[in-house]
Coordinates of C-alpha atoms in Angstrom, one line a residue:
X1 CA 46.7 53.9 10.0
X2 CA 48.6 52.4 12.7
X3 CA 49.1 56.1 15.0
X4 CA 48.2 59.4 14.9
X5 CA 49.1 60.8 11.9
X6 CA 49.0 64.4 10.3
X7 CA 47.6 64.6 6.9
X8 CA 48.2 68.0 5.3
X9 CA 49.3 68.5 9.3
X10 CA 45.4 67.8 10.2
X11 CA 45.6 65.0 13.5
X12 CA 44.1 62.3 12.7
X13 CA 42.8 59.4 14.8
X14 CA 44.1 55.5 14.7
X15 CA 42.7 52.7 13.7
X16 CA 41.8 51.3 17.4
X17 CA 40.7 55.1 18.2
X18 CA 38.2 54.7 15.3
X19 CA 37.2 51.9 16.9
X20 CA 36.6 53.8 20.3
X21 CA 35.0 56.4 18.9
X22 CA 32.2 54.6 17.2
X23 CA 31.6 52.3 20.0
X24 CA 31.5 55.5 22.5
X25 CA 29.1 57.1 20.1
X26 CA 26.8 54.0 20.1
X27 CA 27.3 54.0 23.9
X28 CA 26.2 57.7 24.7
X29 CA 23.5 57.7 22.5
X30 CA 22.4 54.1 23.6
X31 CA 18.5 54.1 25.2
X32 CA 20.8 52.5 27.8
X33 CA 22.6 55.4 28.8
X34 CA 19.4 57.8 29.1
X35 CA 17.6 55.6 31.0
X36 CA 20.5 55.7 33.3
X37 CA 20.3 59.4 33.4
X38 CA 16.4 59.5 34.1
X39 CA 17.2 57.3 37.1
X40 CA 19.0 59.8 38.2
X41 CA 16.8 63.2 37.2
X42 CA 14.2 60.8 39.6
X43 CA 16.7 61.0 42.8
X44 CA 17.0 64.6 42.4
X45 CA 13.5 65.2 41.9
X46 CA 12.9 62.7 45.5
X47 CA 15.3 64.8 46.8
X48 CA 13.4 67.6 45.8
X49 CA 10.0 66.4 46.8
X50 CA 11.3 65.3 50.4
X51 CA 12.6 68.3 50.9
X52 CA 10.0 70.6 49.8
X53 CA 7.8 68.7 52.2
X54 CA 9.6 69.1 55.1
X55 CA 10.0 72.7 54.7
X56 CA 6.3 72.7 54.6
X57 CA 6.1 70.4 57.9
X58 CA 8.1 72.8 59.7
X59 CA 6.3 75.9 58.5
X60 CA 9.4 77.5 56.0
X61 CA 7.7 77.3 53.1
X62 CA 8.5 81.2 52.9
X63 CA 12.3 80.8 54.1
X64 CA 13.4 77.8 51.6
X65 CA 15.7 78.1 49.1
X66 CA 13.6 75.3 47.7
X67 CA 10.5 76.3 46.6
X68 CA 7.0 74.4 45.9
X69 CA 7.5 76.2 42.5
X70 CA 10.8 75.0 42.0
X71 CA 9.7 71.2 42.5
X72 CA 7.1 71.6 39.4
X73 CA 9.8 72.8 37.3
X74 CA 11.8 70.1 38.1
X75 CA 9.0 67.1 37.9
X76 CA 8.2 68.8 33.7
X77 CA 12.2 68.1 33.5
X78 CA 11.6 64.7 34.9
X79 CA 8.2 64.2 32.5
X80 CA 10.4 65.5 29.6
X81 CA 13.6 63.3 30.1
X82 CA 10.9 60.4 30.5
X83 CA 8.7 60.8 27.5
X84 CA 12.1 61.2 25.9
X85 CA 13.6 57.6 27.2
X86 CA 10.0 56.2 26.2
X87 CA 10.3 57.4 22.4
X88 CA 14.1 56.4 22.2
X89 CA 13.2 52.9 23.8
X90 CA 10.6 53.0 20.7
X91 CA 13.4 54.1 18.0
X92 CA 12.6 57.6 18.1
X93 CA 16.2 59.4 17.4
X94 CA 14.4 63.1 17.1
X95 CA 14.4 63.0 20.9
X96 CA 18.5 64.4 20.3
X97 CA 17.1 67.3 18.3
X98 CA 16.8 70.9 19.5
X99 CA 13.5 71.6 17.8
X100 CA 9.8 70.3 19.5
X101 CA 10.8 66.7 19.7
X102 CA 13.3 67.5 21.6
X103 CA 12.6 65.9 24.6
X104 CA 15.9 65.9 26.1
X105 CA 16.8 69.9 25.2
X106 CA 13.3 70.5 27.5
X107 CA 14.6 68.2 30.4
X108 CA 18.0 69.9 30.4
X109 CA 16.9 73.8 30.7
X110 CA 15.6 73.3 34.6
X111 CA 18.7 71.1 35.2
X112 CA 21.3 73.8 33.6
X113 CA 19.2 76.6 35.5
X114 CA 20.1 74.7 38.9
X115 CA 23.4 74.0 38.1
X116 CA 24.3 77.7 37.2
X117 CA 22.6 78.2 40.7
X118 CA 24.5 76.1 42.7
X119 CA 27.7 77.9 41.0
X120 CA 26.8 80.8 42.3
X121 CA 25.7 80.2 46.0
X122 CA 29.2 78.3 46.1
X123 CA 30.7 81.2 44.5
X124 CA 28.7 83.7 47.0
X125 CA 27.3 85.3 44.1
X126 CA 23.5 84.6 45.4
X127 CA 22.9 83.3 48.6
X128 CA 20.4 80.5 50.3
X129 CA 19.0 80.3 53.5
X130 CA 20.5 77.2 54.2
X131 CA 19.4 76.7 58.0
X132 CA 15.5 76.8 56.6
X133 CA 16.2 74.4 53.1
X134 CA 15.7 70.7 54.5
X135 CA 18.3 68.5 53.0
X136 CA 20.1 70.8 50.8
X137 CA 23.5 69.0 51.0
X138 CA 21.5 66.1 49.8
X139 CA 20.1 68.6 46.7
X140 CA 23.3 69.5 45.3
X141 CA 24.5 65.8 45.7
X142 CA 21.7 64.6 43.8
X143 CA 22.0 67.3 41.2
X144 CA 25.7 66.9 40.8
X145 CA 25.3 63.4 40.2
X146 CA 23.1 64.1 37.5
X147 CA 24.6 67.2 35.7
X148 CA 27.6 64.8 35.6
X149 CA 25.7 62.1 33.9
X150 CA 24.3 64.0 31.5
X151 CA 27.1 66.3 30.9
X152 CA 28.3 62.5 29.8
X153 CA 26.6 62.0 27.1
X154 CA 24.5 65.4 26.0
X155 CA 28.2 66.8 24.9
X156 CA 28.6 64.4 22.0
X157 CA 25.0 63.4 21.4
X158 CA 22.4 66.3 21.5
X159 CA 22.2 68.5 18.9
X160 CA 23.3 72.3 19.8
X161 CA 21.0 75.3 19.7
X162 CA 22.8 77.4 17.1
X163 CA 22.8 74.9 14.0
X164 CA 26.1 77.0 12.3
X165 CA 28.1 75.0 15.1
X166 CA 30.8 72.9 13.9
X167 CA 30.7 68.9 14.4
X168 CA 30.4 68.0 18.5
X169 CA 33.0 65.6 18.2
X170 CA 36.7 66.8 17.5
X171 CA 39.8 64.7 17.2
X172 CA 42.8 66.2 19.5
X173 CA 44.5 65.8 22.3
X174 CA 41.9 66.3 24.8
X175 CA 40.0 63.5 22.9
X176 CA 43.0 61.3 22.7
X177 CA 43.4 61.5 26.6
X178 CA 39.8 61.5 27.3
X179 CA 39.7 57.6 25.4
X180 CA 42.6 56.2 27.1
X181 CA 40.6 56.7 29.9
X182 CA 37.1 55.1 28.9
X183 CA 36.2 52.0 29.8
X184 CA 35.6 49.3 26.2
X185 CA 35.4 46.1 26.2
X186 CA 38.9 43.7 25.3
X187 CA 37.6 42.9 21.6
X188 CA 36.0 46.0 20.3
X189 CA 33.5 46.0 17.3
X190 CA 35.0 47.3 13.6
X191 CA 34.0 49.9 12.2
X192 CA 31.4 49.3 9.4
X193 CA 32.7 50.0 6.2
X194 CA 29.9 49.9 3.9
X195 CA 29.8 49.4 0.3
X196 CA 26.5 51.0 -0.6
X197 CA 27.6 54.7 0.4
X198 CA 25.6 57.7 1.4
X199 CA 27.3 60.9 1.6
X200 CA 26.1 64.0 2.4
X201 CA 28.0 67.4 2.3
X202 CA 28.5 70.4 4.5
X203 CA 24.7 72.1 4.5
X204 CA 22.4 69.3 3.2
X205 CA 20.1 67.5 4.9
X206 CA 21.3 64.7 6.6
X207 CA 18.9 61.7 5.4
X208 CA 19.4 59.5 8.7
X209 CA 20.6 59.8 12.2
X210 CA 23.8 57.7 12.8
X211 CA 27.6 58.1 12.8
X212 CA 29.2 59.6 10.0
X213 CA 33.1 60.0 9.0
X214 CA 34.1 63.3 7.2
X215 CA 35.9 62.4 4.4
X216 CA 38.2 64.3 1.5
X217 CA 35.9 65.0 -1.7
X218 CA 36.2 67.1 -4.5
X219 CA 35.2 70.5 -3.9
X220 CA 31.2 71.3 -4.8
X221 CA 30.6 72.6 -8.1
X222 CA 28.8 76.4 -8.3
X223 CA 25.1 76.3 -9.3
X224 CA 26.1 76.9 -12.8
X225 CA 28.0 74.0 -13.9
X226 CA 25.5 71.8 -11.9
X227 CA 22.9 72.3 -14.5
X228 CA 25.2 70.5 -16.7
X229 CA 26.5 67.7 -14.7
X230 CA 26.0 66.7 -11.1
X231 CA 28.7 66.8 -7.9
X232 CA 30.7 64.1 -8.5
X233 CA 30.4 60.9 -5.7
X234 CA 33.5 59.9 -3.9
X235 CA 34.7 57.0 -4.4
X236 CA 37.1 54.5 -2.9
X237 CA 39.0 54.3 -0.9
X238 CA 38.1 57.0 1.1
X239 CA 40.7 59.4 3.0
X240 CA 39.2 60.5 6.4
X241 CA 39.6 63.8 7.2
X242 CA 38.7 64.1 11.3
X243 CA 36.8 62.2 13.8
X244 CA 33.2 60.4 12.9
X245 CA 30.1 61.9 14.7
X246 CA 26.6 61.5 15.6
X247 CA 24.5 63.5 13.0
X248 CA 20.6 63.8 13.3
X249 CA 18.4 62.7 10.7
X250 CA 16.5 66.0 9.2
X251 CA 19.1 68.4 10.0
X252 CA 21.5 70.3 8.5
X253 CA 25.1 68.1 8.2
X254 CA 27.6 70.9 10.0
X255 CA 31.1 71.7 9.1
X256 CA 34.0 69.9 10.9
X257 CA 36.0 71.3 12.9
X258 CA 39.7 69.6 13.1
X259 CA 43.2 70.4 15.0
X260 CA 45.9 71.4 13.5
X261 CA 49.7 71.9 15.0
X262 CA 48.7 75.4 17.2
X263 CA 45.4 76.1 16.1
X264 CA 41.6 74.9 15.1
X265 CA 39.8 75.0 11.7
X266 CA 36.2 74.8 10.7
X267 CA 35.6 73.8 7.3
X268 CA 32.8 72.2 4.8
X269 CA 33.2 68.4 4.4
X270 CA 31.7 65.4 2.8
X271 CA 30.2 62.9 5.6
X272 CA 29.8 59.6 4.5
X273 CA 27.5 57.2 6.7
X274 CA 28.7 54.3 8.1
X275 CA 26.2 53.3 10.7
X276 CA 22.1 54.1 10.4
X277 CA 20.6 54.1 14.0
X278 CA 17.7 52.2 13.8
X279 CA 18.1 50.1 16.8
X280 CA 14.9 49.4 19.4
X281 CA 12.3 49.9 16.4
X282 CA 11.4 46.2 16.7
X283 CA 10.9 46.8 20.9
X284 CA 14.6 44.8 21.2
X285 CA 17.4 46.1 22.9
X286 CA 20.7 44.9 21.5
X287 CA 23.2 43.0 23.7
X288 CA 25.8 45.2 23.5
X289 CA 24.5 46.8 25.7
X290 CA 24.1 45.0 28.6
X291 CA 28.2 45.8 28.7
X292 CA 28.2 49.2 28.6
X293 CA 30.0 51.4 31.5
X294 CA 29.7 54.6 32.1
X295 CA 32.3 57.4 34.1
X296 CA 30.0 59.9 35.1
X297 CA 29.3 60.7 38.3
X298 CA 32.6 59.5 39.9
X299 CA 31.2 58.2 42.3
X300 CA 27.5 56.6 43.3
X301 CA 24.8 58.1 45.4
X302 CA 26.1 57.3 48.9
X303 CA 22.0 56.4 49.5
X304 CA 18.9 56.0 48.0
X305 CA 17.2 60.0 48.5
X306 CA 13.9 59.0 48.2
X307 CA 14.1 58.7 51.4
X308 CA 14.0 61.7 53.6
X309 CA 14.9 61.9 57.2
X310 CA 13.3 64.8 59.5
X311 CA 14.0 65.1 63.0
X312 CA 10.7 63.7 64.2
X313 CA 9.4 61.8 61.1
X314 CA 10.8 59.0 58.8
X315 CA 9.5 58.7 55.5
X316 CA 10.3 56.6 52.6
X317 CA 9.3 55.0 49.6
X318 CA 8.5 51.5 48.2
X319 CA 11.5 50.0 46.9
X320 CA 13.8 52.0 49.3
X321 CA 15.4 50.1 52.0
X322 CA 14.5 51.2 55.5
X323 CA 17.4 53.3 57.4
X324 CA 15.2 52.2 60.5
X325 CA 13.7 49.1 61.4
X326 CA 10.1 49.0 63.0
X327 CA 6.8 49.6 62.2
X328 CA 6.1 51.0 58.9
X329 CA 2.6 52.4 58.1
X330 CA 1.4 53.5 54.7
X331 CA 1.3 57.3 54.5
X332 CA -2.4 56.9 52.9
X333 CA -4.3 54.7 55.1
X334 CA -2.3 55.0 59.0
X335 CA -4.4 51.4 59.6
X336 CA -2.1 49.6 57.2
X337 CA 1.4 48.6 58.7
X338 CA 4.2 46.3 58.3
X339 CA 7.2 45.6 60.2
X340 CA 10.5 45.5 58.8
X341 CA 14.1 45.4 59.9
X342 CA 16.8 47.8 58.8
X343 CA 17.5 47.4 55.9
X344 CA 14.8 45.1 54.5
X345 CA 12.8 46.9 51.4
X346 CA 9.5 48.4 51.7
X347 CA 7.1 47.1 49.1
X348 CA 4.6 47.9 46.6
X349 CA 0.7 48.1 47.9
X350 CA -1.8 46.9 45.7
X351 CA 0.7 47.2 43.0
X352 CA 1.5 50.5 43.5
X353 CA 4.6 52.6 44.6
X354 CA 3.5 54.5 47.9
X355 CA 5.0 56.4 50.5
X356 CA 5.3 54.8 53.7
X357 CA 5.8 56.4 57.2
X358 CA 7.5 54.9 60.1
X359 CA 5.9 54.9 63.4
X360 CA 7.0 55.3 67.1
X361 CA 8.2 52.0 68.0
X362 CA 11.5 51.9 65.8
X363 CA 14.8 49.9 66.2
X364 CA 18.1 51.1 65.4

């Protein structure tokens, strides 16, 4: 296929968007790209710790809008997303599943709860007292930068809650746009086309997590006639029928879901793998990876929010870069102190990330 091309009027994708799409799939459900979003679950939740402590310094702790309570919801988000990266950096693929490894379906439910949140006190639908929440423009920053990340990758990778859903990943014209715009390297990777197949229909356990193709077969044969002879196995070559996916070992393969001039169908299908993920098993992380790019958020964190500025106190944490320079003591033991200039990073003590706390005699 050199362009988009209807067969039987369904859309189906080229051969340099088959390209894309199994490179993007790699991509978003790369250890790479959850790592990334963890980095970012850990801003929000330093946003979140910063700001339930100054609440508490200046006595609101009944006022805020964000609560002590809310903070340890959001740090069993942050322990699930990192226990998730952990067993993914170890080759752990049930971290995608909705069932109790999933790791990531945990971390997502406090994140989703304070999106919907922030919805509605923009919306006016619930309200915040915003005068007593210490750095709540910093909050939704954070959070937005994060429910853009994941929002990223989670669409295409994780698997959904109701297991009668169609395949995530649909070839039309919102998919066609959304690839022009994604970032890929100038010599993509081919598709794998392998010659010892696995195929697996609409309903049967899927044997390995991967990216499978949907492809024409003959129709299943009732429970009858396979007592006498078994499903035939397609063969050669292979007619695609929509876009490839990511389908999770142990599950149910799902129905496809394809466009059509005016309308969408859902129908059963033969998957046929062309790529088991078995990558970081043997603790390596390919080099691939080290060029992938990512489009959500749009646009960085303007700083870094573990650090948290109050009107009379300055506190930050090793590894941040100081927004004042002076005399830095460590929150811990007030007898311990270095100087730095802004800008220059505060450091480890004794090997350990602390929280430092600047003292009177700062420079601008």
């Amino acid at each position: 296929m050199n362009q988009s091309i209807a067969s039987n009027g369904i859309l189906l994708p080229t051969d340099v968007e088959r390209q894309q799409i199994f490179y993007f799939l790699q991509r978003l459900s790369s250890v790479t790209a959850w790592r990334r979003i963890f980095e970012y679950y850990k801003a929000w939740a330093d946003c979140t710790e910063n700001s339930v402590r100054e609440a508490d310094r200046q006595g609101w702790a009944d006022r805020t809008g964000v609560t002590e309570s809310d903070y340890v919801l959001i740090l069993k988000g942050l322990a699930h997303c990192e226990e998730g990266v952990v067993r993914l950096g170890k080759g752990d693929k049930r971290v995608f599943k909705f069932d109790a490894n999933g790791e990531f379906e945990m971390a997502s439910r406090t994140l989703s709860h304070w999106a919907s949140m922030k919805t509605r006190i923009e919306e006016g639908e619930n309200g915040i007292d915003e005068p007593h929440t210490p750095l709540w423009a910093e909050f939704k920053t954070t959070l937005t930068a994060l429910h853009d990340a994941w929002e990223e990758c989670s669409y295409q990778i994780l698997e959904p809650r109701y297991l009668d859903e169609p395949a995530l990943t649909i070839y039309n014209s919102w998919l066609r746009d959304e690839l022009k715009s994604m970032p890929f390297p100038a010599v993509l990777p081919a598709v794998p086309d392998p010659l010892d197949n696995t195929f697996v229909r609409t309903n049967e356990y899927t044997p390995f997590s991967g990216i499978w193709e949907p492809i024409e077969a003959a129709p299943k044969k009732n429970s009858l006639l396979r007592l006498f002879s078994a499903d035939p196995k397609p063969q050669p070559p292979f007619k695609i029928m929509g876009a490839m996916n990511y389908l999770h070992g142990g599950s149910r393969a799902p129905q496809i879901k394809f466009s059509v001039p005016g309308e969408s169908i859902r129908s059963d299908t033969t998957w046929r793998l062309l790529w088991r993920d078995d990558r970081y098993t043997d603790g390596r992380i390919p080099e691939q990876e080290q060029s992938y790019r990512f489009t959500e958020p749009r646009t960085e964190l303007a700083q870094n929010y573990s650090i948290a500025l109050a009107k009379e106190t300055v506190w930050a944490e090793s590894g941040s870069a100081v927004p004042v320079g002076g005399t830095w003591l460590l929150e811990s033991d007030l007898t311990t102190k270095i100087v730095l200039q802004k800008g220059e990073r505060l450091p480890l003590y004794q090997g350990r990330e602390v929280r430092w706390v600047l003292a009177e005699d700062r420079v601008a």
